[in-house]
Amino acid sequence: MDEVKQIVNDIKKGDIKPIYFLMGEEPYYIDRIAEYIDKNVLAEEEKGFNQMVLYGRDVSIEDIVANAKRFPMMAERQVVIVKEAQELSRTIEKLSDYADNPQPSTVLVMCYKYKKIDKRKKLYKVVAKNGVIFESKKLYENQVADWIKRVLAGSKYTIEPKAAQMLVEFLGTDLGKINNELDKLKLIIPSGAQITANHIEENIGISKDFNNFELRKAIGTKNDTKAHMIIKYFAQNPKDNPLVVTISLLYSFFSQVLQYHGLSDKSPKGVAGALKINPYFVKDYSEAAHNYPMKKVSSIIASLRDADIKSKGVGAANLPQGDILKELLVKIMR
């Protein structure tokens, strides 16, 4: 995020490079930087003749170079944005000759999603010398809640830890999807307010009481009644609550509980740092560790692996999701 801010701030100050090569596994920031350049480098009246968008599946490197070498009309610069540039991965090195001597009056933006160019080859080196190379990396799941908090803070919102966790568990690490849902919430909730679990439930359709976060909490506190109510709800709504996601999240949780058992520093700050979790959730892990000794946690992890295999039809063909979950819950809680 800091690197993105630096690129944007440099452009605002007029330090505009002739080539921006935006690459990596996380498309969200690639799109945001390209969008900023699209909207801000040229004045609106200059864009008609001097701004174009090309698509990697429709053009060759030669086409891109030919457009980049054009001179702007009645403007200081022209902007050429190449979307889906990863479609040109087999021939992308051909761009190195242009990148070695780019047209100073052109701003060429290459949106190279889900892939990276080889740092050892000429293209990477000449773009790094003459322009900007930005690598957009996927966030780990335990980083996404903090990302949500920071994004909302930029718009003067706060969010409950539980609400942020609900978004992560429902939408995963896809920052584009999460940002879309946050934009919807901002249209409804006034600036300066706190986004709560109720807001998530009412406007995004994620139940605040029947979700993986609440299941994890019910299991951790050995609340057998609530845990069974949640898996019953999951069994009735399998499309909204995929078994594979539930098993994966429980596996992650108990792996962290196992790690908790081995910690010498069990202070809230020490646990949060070691497990890479929000301090708000430390109590959940300490309570689960109290309820499940290390030997039992190891057994639970084995049961989760077995349930994962069954969910894929191995040794349990056509076994309903609800039955696998019920069997798993009995093994965990007994």
PDB file of N, CA and C in Angstrom, residues 112-194:
ATOM      1  N   TYR A 112      -0.070  -6.317 -16.166  1.00  0.00           N
ATOM      2  CA  TYR A 112       0.381  -7.699 -16.356  1.00  0.00           C
ATOM      3  C   TYR A 112      -0.042  -8.522 -15.150  1.00  0.00           C
ATOM      4  N   LYS A 113      -1.317  -8.930 -15.137  1.00  0.00           N
ATOM      5  CA  LYS A 113      -1.912  -9.542 -13.953  1.00  0.00           C
ATOM      6  C   LYS A 113      -1.584 -11.028 -13.804  1.00  0.00           C
ATOM      7  N   TYR A 114      -1.513 -11.451 -12.533  1.00  0.00           N
ATOM      8  CA  TYR A 114      -1.373 -12.857 -12.139  1.00  0.00           C
ATOM      9  C   TYR A 114      -0.016 -13.459 -12.507  1.00  0.00           C
ATOM     10  N   LYS A 115       0.871 -12.681 -13.087  1.00  0.00           N
ATOM     11  CA  LYS A 115       2.183 -13.172 -13.487  1.00  0.00           C
ATOM     12  C   LYS A 115       3.243 -12.131 -13.150  1.00  0.00           C
ATOM     13  N   LYS A 116       4.501 -12.532 -13.295  1.00  0.00           N
ATOM     14  CA  LYS A 116       5.626 -11.614 -13.115  1.00  0.00           C
ATOM     15  C   LYS A 116       6.613 -11.840 -14.251  1.00  0.00           C
ATOM     16  N   ILE A 117       7.351 -10.786 -14.602  1.00  0.00           N
ATOM     17  CA  ILE A 117       8.420 -10.970 -15.574  1.00  0.00           C
ATOM     18  C   ILE A 117       9.698 -11.361 -14.831  1.00  0.00           C
ATOM     19  N   ASP A 118      10.580 -12.008 -15.536  1.00  0.00           N
ATOM     20  CA  ASP A 118      11.823 -12.530 -14.963  1.00  0.00           C
ATOM     21  C   ASP A 118      12.782 -11.383 -14.631  1.00  0.00           C
ATOM     22  N   LYS A 119      13.150 -11.277 -13.351  1.00  0.00           N
ATOM     23  CA  LYS A 119      14.022 -10.193 -12.909  1.00  0.00           C
ATOM     24  C   LYS A 119      15.431 -10.280 -13.500  1.00  0.00           C
ATOM     25  N   ARG A 120      15.776 -11.469 -14.002  1.00  0.00           N
ATOM     26  CA  ARG A 120      17.131 -11.655 -14.541  1.00  0.00           C
ATOM     27  C   ARG A 120      17.247 -11.191 -15.987  1.00  0.00           C
ATOM     28  N   LYS A 121      16.098 -10.954 -16.630  1.00  0.00           N
ATOM     29  CA  LYS A 121      16.129 -10.641 -18.060  1.00  0.00           C
ATOM     30  C   LYS A 121      16.137  -9.135 -18.320  1.00  0.00           C
ATOM     31  N   LYS A 122      16.386  -8.808 -19.579  1.00  0.00           N
ATOM     32  CA  LYS A 122      16.605  -7.418 -19.969  1.00  0.00           C
ATOM     33  C   LYS A 122      15.391  -6.531 -19.697  1.00  0.00           C
ATOM     34  N   LEU A 123      14.186  -7.020 -19.990  1.00  0.00           N
ATOM     35  CA  LEU A 123      12.997  -6.179 -19.848  1.00  0.00           C
ATOM     36  C   LEU A 123      12.876  -5.637 -18.428  1.00  0.00           C
ATOM     37  N   TYR A 124      13.017  -6.500 -17.449  1.00  0.00           N
ATOM     38  CA  TYR A 124      12.905  -6.053 -16.054  1.00  0.00           C
ATOM     39  C   TYR A 124      13.938  -4.970 -15.757  1.00  0.00           C
ATOM     40  N   LYS A 125      15.161  -5.196 -16.191  1.00  0.00           N
ATOM     41  CA  LYS A 125      16.253  -4.273 -15.876  1.00  0.00           C
ATOM     42  C   LYS A 125      16.063  -2.904 -16.526  1.00  0.00           C
ATOM     43  N   VAL A 126      15.627  -2.884 -17.801  1.00  0.00           N
ATOM     44  CA  VAL A 126      15.492  -1.584 -18.470  1.00  0.00           C
ATOM     45  C   VAL A 126      14.257  -0.824 -17.993  1.00  0.00           C
ATOM     46  N   VAL A 127      13.184  -1.544 -17.650  1.00  0.00           N
ATOM     47  CA  VAL A 127      12.012  -0.850 -17.087  1.00  0.00           C
ATOM     48  C   VAL A 127      12.357  -0.277 -15.716  1.00  0.00           C
ATOM     49  N   ALA A 128      13.083  -1.048 -14.911  1.00  0.00           N
ATOM     50  CA  ALA A 128      13.488  -0.555 -13.592  1.00  0.00           C
ATOM     51  C   ALA A 128      14.373   0.684 -13.723  1.00  0.00           C
ATOM     52  N   LYS A 129      15.154   0.752 -14.789  1.00  0.00           N
ATOM     53  CA  LYS A 129      16.054   1.893 -14.998  1.00  0.00           C
ATOM     54  C   LYS A 129      15.292   3.122 -15.501  1.00  0.00           C
ATOM     55  N   ASN A 130      14.359   2.917 -16.411  1.00  0.00           N
ATOM     56  CA  ASN A 130      13.711   4.044 -17.091  1.00  0.00           C
ATOM     57  C   ASN A 130      12.284   4.334 -16.633  1.00  0.00           C
ATOM     58  N   GLY A 131      11.694   3.432 -15.884  1.00  0.00           N
ATOM     59  CA  GLY A 131      10.293   3.607 -15.492  1.00  0.00           C
ATOM     60  C   GLY A 131      10.031   3.078 -14.103  1.00  0.00           C
ATOM     61  N   VAL A 132       8.860   2.478 -13.925  1.00  0.00           N
ATOM     62  CA  VAL A 132       8.443   1.946 -12.623  1.00  0.00           C
ATOM     63  C   VAL A 132       8.001   0.503 -12.802  1.00  0.00           C
ATOM     64  N   ILE A 133       8.546  -0.371 -11.969  1.00  0.00           N
ATOM     65  CA  ILE A 133       8.043  -1.741 -11.885  1.00  0.00           C
ATOM     66  C   ILE A 133       7.358  -1.886 -10.538  1.00  0.00           C
ATOM     67  N   PHE A 134       6.101  -2.286 -10.575  1.00  0.00           N
ATOM     68  CA  PHE A 134       5.336  -2.481  -9.344  1.00  0.00           C
ATOM     69  C   PHE A 134       4.848  -3.919  -9.303  1.00  0.00           C
ATOM     70  N   GLU A 135       5.189  -4.619  -8.222  1.00  0.00           N
ATOM     71  CA  GLU A 135       4.702  -5.990  -8.047  1.00  0.00           C
ATOM     72  C   GLU A 135       3.603  -6.008  -6.994  1.00  0.00           C
ATOM     73  N   SER A 136       2.418  -6.427  -7.400  1.00  0.00           N
ATOM     74  CA  SER A 136       1.259  -6.471  -6.520  1.00  0.00           C
ATOM     75  C   SER A 136       1.128  -7.883  -5.947  1.00  0.00           C
ATOM     76  N   LYS A 137       1.434  -8.022  -4.660  1.00  0.00           N
ATOM     77  CA  LYS A 137       1.442  -9.343  -4.033  1.00  0.00           C
ATOM     78  C   LYS A 137       0.123  -9.638  -3.333  1.00  0.00           C
ATOM     79  N   LYS A 138      -0.270 -10.906  -3.366  1.00  0.00           N
ATOM     80  CA  LYS A 138      -1.466 -11.339  -2.651  1.00  0.00           C
ATOM     81  C   LYS A 138      -1.264 -11.163  -1.150  1.00  0.00           C
ATOM     82  N   LEU A 139      -2.284 -10.697  -0.469  1.00  0.00           N
ATOM     83  CA  LEU A 139      -2.228 -10.637   0.978  1.00  0.00           C
ATOM     84  C   LEU A 139      -2.545 -12.014   1.554  1.00  0.00           C
ATOM     85  N   TYR A 140      -1.892 -12.342   2.674  1.00  0.00           N
ATOM     86  CA  TYR A 140      -2.280 -13.548   3.400  1.00  0.00           C
ATOM     87  C   TYR A 140      -3.605 -13.260   4.101  1.00  0.00           C
ATOM     88  N   GLU A 141      -4.349 -14.335   4.376  1.00  0.00           N
ATOM     89  CA  GLU A 141      -5.673 -14.159   4.970  1.00  0.00           C
ATOM     90  C   GLU A 141      -5.613 -13.369   6.275  1.00  0.00           C
ATOM     91  N   ASN A 142      -4.549 -13.594   7.062  1.00  0.00           N
ATOM     92  CA  ASN A 142      -4.473 -12.898   8.349  1.00  0.00           C
ATOM     93  C   ASN A 142      -4.105 -11.425   8.214  1.00  0.00           C
ATOM     94  N   GLN A 143      -3.820 -10.969   6.978  1.00  0.00           N
ATOM     95  CA  GLN A 143      -3.506  -9.555   6.750  1.00  0.00           C
ATOM     96  C   GLN A 143      -4.709  -8.765   6.240  1.00  0.00           C
ATOM     97  N   VAL A 144      -5.745  -9.486   5.772  1.00  0.00           N
ATOM     98  CA  VAL A 144      -6.835  -8.815   5.059  1.00  0.00           C
ATOM     99  C   VAL A 144      -7.693  -7.955   5.983  1.00  0.00           C
ATOM    100  N   ALA A 145      -7.939  -8.421   7.209  1.00  0.00           N
ATOM    101  CA  ALA A 145      -8.767  -7.624   8.138  1.00  0.00           C
ATOM    102  C   ALA A 145      -8.113  -6.266   8.408  1.00  0.00           C
ATOM    103  N   ASP A 146      -6.787  -6.253   8.569  1.00  0.00           N
ATOM    104  CA  ASP A 146      -6.082  -4.978   8.786  1.00  0.00           C
ATOM    105  C   ASP A 146      -6.157  -4.100   7.544  1.00  0.00           C
ATOM    106  N   TRP A 147      -6.110  -4.739   6.364  1.00  0.00           N
ATOM    107  CA  TRP A 147      -6.244  -3.990   5.106  1.00  0.00           C
ATOM    108  C   TRP A 147      -7.619  -3.318   5.033  1.00  0.00           C
ATOM    109  N   ILE A 148      -8.663  -4.053   5.404  1.00  0.00           N
ATOM    110  CA  ILE A 148     -10.019  -3.499   5.420  1.00  0.00           C
ATOM    111  C   ILE A 148     -10.078  -2.283   6.348  1.00  0.00           C
ATOM    112  N   LYS A 149      -9.478  -2.434   7.520  1.00  0.00           N
ATOM    113  CA  LYS A 149      -9.463  -1.344   8.505  1.00  0.00           C
ATOM    114  C   LYS A 149      -8.775  -0.099   7.934  1.00  0.00           C
ATOM    115  N   ARG A 150      -7.637  -0.298   7.260  1.00  0.00           N
ATOM    116  CA  ARG A 150      -6.892   0.841   6.708  1.00  0.00           C
ATOM    117  C   ARG A 150      -7.649   1.511   5.571  1.00  0.00           C
ATOM    118  N   VAL A 151      -8.248   0.697   4.693  1.00  0.00           N
ATOM    119  CA  VAL A 151      -9.010   1.252   3.572  1.00  0.00           C
ATOM    120  C   VAL A 151     -10.183   2.083   4.083  1.00  0.00           C
ATOM    121  N   LEU A 152     -10.885   1.568   5.082  1.00  0.00           N
ATOM    122  CA  LEU A 152     -12.023   2.303   5.631  1.00  0.00           C
ATOM    123  C   LEU A 152     -11.582   3.564   6.367  1.00  0.00           C
ATOM    124  N   ALA A 153     -10.432   3.499   7.028  1.00  0.00           N
ATOM    125  CA  ALA A 153      -9.925   4.678   7.743  1.00  0.00           C
ATOM    126  C   ALA A 153      -9.665   5.826   6.774  1.00  0.00           C
ATOM    127  N   GLY A 154      -9.249   5.481   5.545  1.00  0.00           N
ATOM    128  CA  GLY A 154      -9.024   6.511   4.524  1.00  0.00           C
ATOM    129  C   GLY A 154     -10.298   7.242   4.149  1.00  0.00           C
ATOM    130  N   SER A 155     -11.458   6.612   4.394  1.00  0.00           N
ATOM    131  CA  SER A 155     -12.754   7.251   4.125  1.00  0.00           C
ATOM    132  C   SER A 155     -13.459   7.655   5.415  1.00  0.00           C
ATOM    133  N   LYS A 156     -12.700   7.665   6.521  1.00  0.00           N
ATOM    134  CA  LYS A 156     -13.211   8.099   7.830  1.00  0.00           C
ATOM    135  C   LYS A 156     -14.261   7.160   8.410  1.00  0.00           C
ATOM    136  N   TYR A 157     -14.082   5.857   8.158  1.00  0.00           N
ATOM    137  CA  TYR A 157     -14.929   4.842   8.776  1.00  0.00           C
ATOM    138  C   TYR A 157     -14.073   3.989   9.705  1.00  0.00           C
ATOM    139  N   THR A 158     -14.726   3.343  10.668  1.00  0.00           N
ATOM    140  CA  THR A 158     -14.091   2.287  11.456  1.00  0.00           C
ATOM    141  C   THR A 158     -14.932   1.030  11.264  1.00  0.00           C
ATOM    142  N   ILE A 159     -14.402  -0.114  11.705  1.00  0.00           N
ATOM    143  CA  ILE A 159     -15.143  -1.365  11.548  1.00  0.00           C
ATOM    144  C   ILE A 159     -14.879  -2.256  12.750  1.00  0.00           C
ATOM    145  N   GLU A 160     -15.905  -2.913  13.245  1.00  0.00           N
ATOM    146  CA  GLU A 160     -15.751  -3.881  14.325  1.00  0.00           C
ATOM    147  C   GLU A 160     -14.856  -5.027  13.865  1.00  0.00           C
ATOM    148  N   PRO A 161     -13.980  -5.544  14.743  1.00  0.00           N
ATOM    149  CA  PRO A 161     -13.159  -6.702  14.355  1.00  0.00           C
ATOM    150  C   PRO A 161     -13.995  -7.871  13.849  1.00  0.00           C
ATOM    151  N   LYS A 162     -15.134  -8.128  14.505  1.00  0.00           N
ATOM    152  CA  LYS A 162     -15.977  -9.234  14.066  1.00  0.00           C
ATOM    153  C   LYS A 162     -16.515  -8.987  12.659  1.00  0.00           C
ATOM    154  N   ALA A 163     -16.913  -7.756  12.365  1.00  0.00           N
ATOM    155  CA  ALA A 163     -17.446  -7.428  11.040  1.00  0.00           C
ATOM    156  C   ALA A 163     -16.381  -7.621   9.961  1.00  0.00           C
ATOM    157  N   ALA A 164     -15.137  -7.195  10.260  1.00  0.00           N
ATOM    158  CA  ALA A 164     -14.042  -7.376   9.307  1.00  0.00           C
ATOM    159  C   ALA A 164     -13.779  -8.859   9.074  1.00  0.00           C
ATOM    160  N   GLN A 165     -13.812  -9.640  10.162  1.00  0.00           N
ATOM    161  CA  GLN A 165     -13.567 -11.074  10.045  1.00  0.00           C
ATOM    162  C   GLN A 165     -14.663 -11.755   9.233  1.00  0.00           C
ATOM    163  N   MET A 166     -15.897 -11.306   9.380  1.00  0.00           N
ATOM    164  CA  MET A 166     -17.001 -11.869   8.589  1.00  0.00           C
ATOM    165  C   MET A 166     -16.759 -11.659   7.090  1.00  0.00           C
ATOM    166  N   LEU A 167     -16.290 -10.470   6.739  1.00  0.00           N
ATOM    167  CA  LEU A 167     -16.005 -10.182   5.326  1.00  0.00           C
ATOM    168  C   LEU A 167     -14.901 -11.085   4.794  1.00  0.00           C
ATOM    169  N   VAL A 168     -13.854 -11.270   5.603  1.00  0.00           N
ATOM    170  CA  VAL A 168     -12.728 -12.109   5.170  1.00  0.00           C
ATOM    171  C   VAL A 168     -13.183 -13.552   4.974  1.00  0.00           C
ATOM    172  N   GLU A 169     -13.964 -14.055   5.913  1.00  0.00           N
ATOM    173  CA  GLU A 169     -14.385 -15.449   5.827  1.00  0.00           C
ATOM    174  C   GLU A 169     -15.370 -15.677   4.688  1.00  0.00           C
ATOM    175  N   PHE A 170     -16.146 -14.656   4.355  1.00  0.00           N
ATOM    176  CA  PHE A 170     -17.133 -14.797   3.279  1.00  0.00           C
ATOM    177  C   PHE A 170     -16.526 -14.545   1.907  1.00  0.00           C
ATOM    178  N   LEU A 171     -15.608 -13.587   1.812  1.00  0.00           N
ATOM    179  CA  LEU A 171     -15.070 -13.163   0.512  1.00  0.00           C
ATOM    180  C   LEU A 171     -13.627 -13.586   0.280  1.00  0.00           C
ATOM    181  N   GLY A 172     -12.965 -14.133   1.296  1.00  0.00           N
ATOM    182  CA  GLY A 172     -11.592 -14.581   1.126  1.00  0.00           C
ATOM    183  C   GLY A 172     -10.617 -13.420   1.002  1.00  0.00           C
ATOM    184  N   THR A 173      -9.595 -13.593   0.173  1.00  0.00           N
ATOM    185  CA  THR A 173      -8.543 -12.583   0.044  1.00  0.00           C
ATOM    186  C   THR A 173      -8.675 -11.767  -1.237  1.00  0.00           C
ATOM    187  N   ASP A 174      -9.813 -11.852  -1.900  1.00  0.00           N
ATOM    188  CA  ASP A 174     -10.033 -11.090  -3.136  1.00  0.00           C
ATOM    189  C   ASP A 174     -10.322  -9.629  -2.780  1.00  0.00           C
ATOM    190  N   LEU A 175      -9.305  -8.783  -2.884  1.00  0.00           N
ATOM    191  CA  LEU A 175      -9.444  -7.387  -2.457  1.00  0.00           C
ATOM    192  C   LEU A 175     -10.451  -6.629  -3.313  1.00  0.00           C
ATOM    193  N   GLY A 176     -10.538  -6.991  -4.594  1.00  0.00           N
ATOM    194  CA  GLY A 176     -11.507  -6.339  -5.474  1.00  0.00           C
ATOM    195  C   GLY A 176     -12.931  -6.571  -5.007  1.00  0.00           C
ATOM    196  N   LYS A 177     -13.262  -7.810  -4.681  1.00  0.00           N
ATOM    197  CA  LYS A 177     -14.610  -8.141  -4.195  1.00  0.00           C
ATOM    198  C   LYS A 177     -14.890  -7.434  -2.872  1.00  0.00           C
ATOM    199  N   ILE A 178     -13.904  -7.475  -1.979  1.00  0.00           N
ATOM    200  CA  ILE A 178     -14.097  -6.837  -0.674  1.00  0.00           C
ATOM    201  C   ILE A 178     -14.314  -5.342  -0.848  1.00  0.00           C
ATOM    202  N   ASN A 179     -13.512  -4.715  -1.702  1.00  0.00           N
ATOM    203  CA  ASN A 179     -13.649  -3.276  -1.918  1.00  0.00           C
ATOM    204  C   ASN A 179     -15.020  -2.923  -2.493  1.00  0.00           C
ATOM    205  N   ASN A 180     -15.530  -3.768  -3.390  1.00  0.00           N
ATOM    206  CA  ASN A 180     -16.867  -3.534  -3.950  1.00  0.00           C
ATOM    207  C   ASN A 180     -17.928  -3.534  -2.855  1.00  0.00           C
ATOM    208  N   GLU A 181     -17.808  -4.495  -1.925  1.00  0.00           N
ATOM    209  CA  GLU A 181     -18.785  -4.566  -0.831  1.00  0.00           C
ATOM    210  C   GLU A 181     -18.632  -3.370   0.118  1.00  0.00           C
ATOM    211  N   LEU A 182     -17.392  -2.944   0.343  1.00  0.00           N
ATOM    212  CA  LEU A 182     -17.177  -1.771   1.194  1.00  0.00           C
ATOM    213  C   LEU A 182     -17.770  -0.521   0.553  1.00  0.00           C
ATOM    214  N   ASP A 183     -17.634  -0.413  -0.766  1.00  0.00           N
ATOM    215  CA  ASP A 183     -18.221   0.736  -1.478  1.00  0.00           C
ATOM    216  C   ASP A 183     -19.738   0.759  -1.316  1.00  0.00           C
ATOM    217  N   LYS A 184     -20.364  -0.421  -1.342  1.00  0.00           N
ATOM    218  CA  LYS A 184     -21.822  -0.489  -1.145  1.00  0.00           C
ATOM    219  C   LYS A 184     -22.191  -0.005   0.262  1.00  0.00           C
ATOM    220  N   LEU A 185     -21.400  -0.442   1.240  1.00  0.00           N
ATOM    221  CA  LEU A 185     -21.678  -0.036   2.619  1.00  0.00           C
ATOM    222  C   LEU A 185     -21.527   1.468   2.799  1.00  0.00           C
ATOM    223  N   LYS A 186     -20.538   2.055   2.123  1.00  0.00           N
ATOM    224  CA  LYS A 186     -20.300   3.500   2.241  1.00  0.00           C
ATOM    225  C   LYS A 186     -21.462   4.320   1.676  1.00  0.00           C
ATOM    226  N   LEU A 187     -22.189   3.741   0.724  1.00  0.00           N
ATOM    227  CA  LEU A 187     -23.346   4.449   0.162  1.00  0.00           C
ATOM    228  C   LEU A 187     -24.496   4.512   1.162  1.00  0.00           C
ATOM    229  N   ILE A 188     -24.515   3.547   2.096  1.00  0.00           N
ATOM    230  CA  ILE A 188     -25.631   3.415   3.028  1.00  0.00           C
ATOM    231  C   ILE A 188     -25.313   4.018   4.391  1.00  0.00           C
ATOM    232  N   ILE A 189     -24.049   3.841   4.813  1.00  0.00           N
ATOM    233  CA  ILE A 189     -23.652   4.232   6.169  1.00  0.00           C
ATOM    234  C   ILE A 189     -22.932   5.582   6.123  1.00  0.00           C
ATOM    235  N   PRO A 190     -23.310   6.543   6.961  1.00  0.00           N
ATOM    236  CA  PRO A 190     -22.678   7.878   6.918  1.00  0.00           C
ATOM    237  C   PRO A 190     -21.205   7.833   7.299  1.00  0.00           C
ATOM    238  N   SER A 191     -20.426   8.713   6.675  1.00  0.00           N
ATOM    239  CA  SER A 191     -19.001   8.820   6.962  1.00  0.00           C
ATOM    240  C   SER A 191     -18.785   9.121   8.440  1.00  0.00           C
ATOM    241  N   GLY A 192     -17.770   8.496   9.018  1.00  0.00           N
ATOM    242  CA  GLY A 192     -17.487   8.690  10.436  1.00  0.00           C
ATOM    243  C   GLY A 192     -18.101   7.629  11.323  1.00  0.00           C
ATOM    244  N   ALA A 193     -18.981   6.795  10.754  1.00  0.00           N
ATOM    245  CA  ALA A 193     -19.648   5.760  11.547  1.00  0.00           C
ATOM    246  C   ALA A 193     -18.792   4.497  11.623  1.00  0.00           C
ATOM    247  N   GLN A 194     -19.173   3.631  12.541  1.00  0.00           N
ATOM    248  CA  GLN A 194     -18.515   2.330  12.648  1.00  0.00           C
ATOM    249  C   GLN A 194     -19.358   1.278  11.952  1.00  0.00           C
TER     250      GLN A 194
END
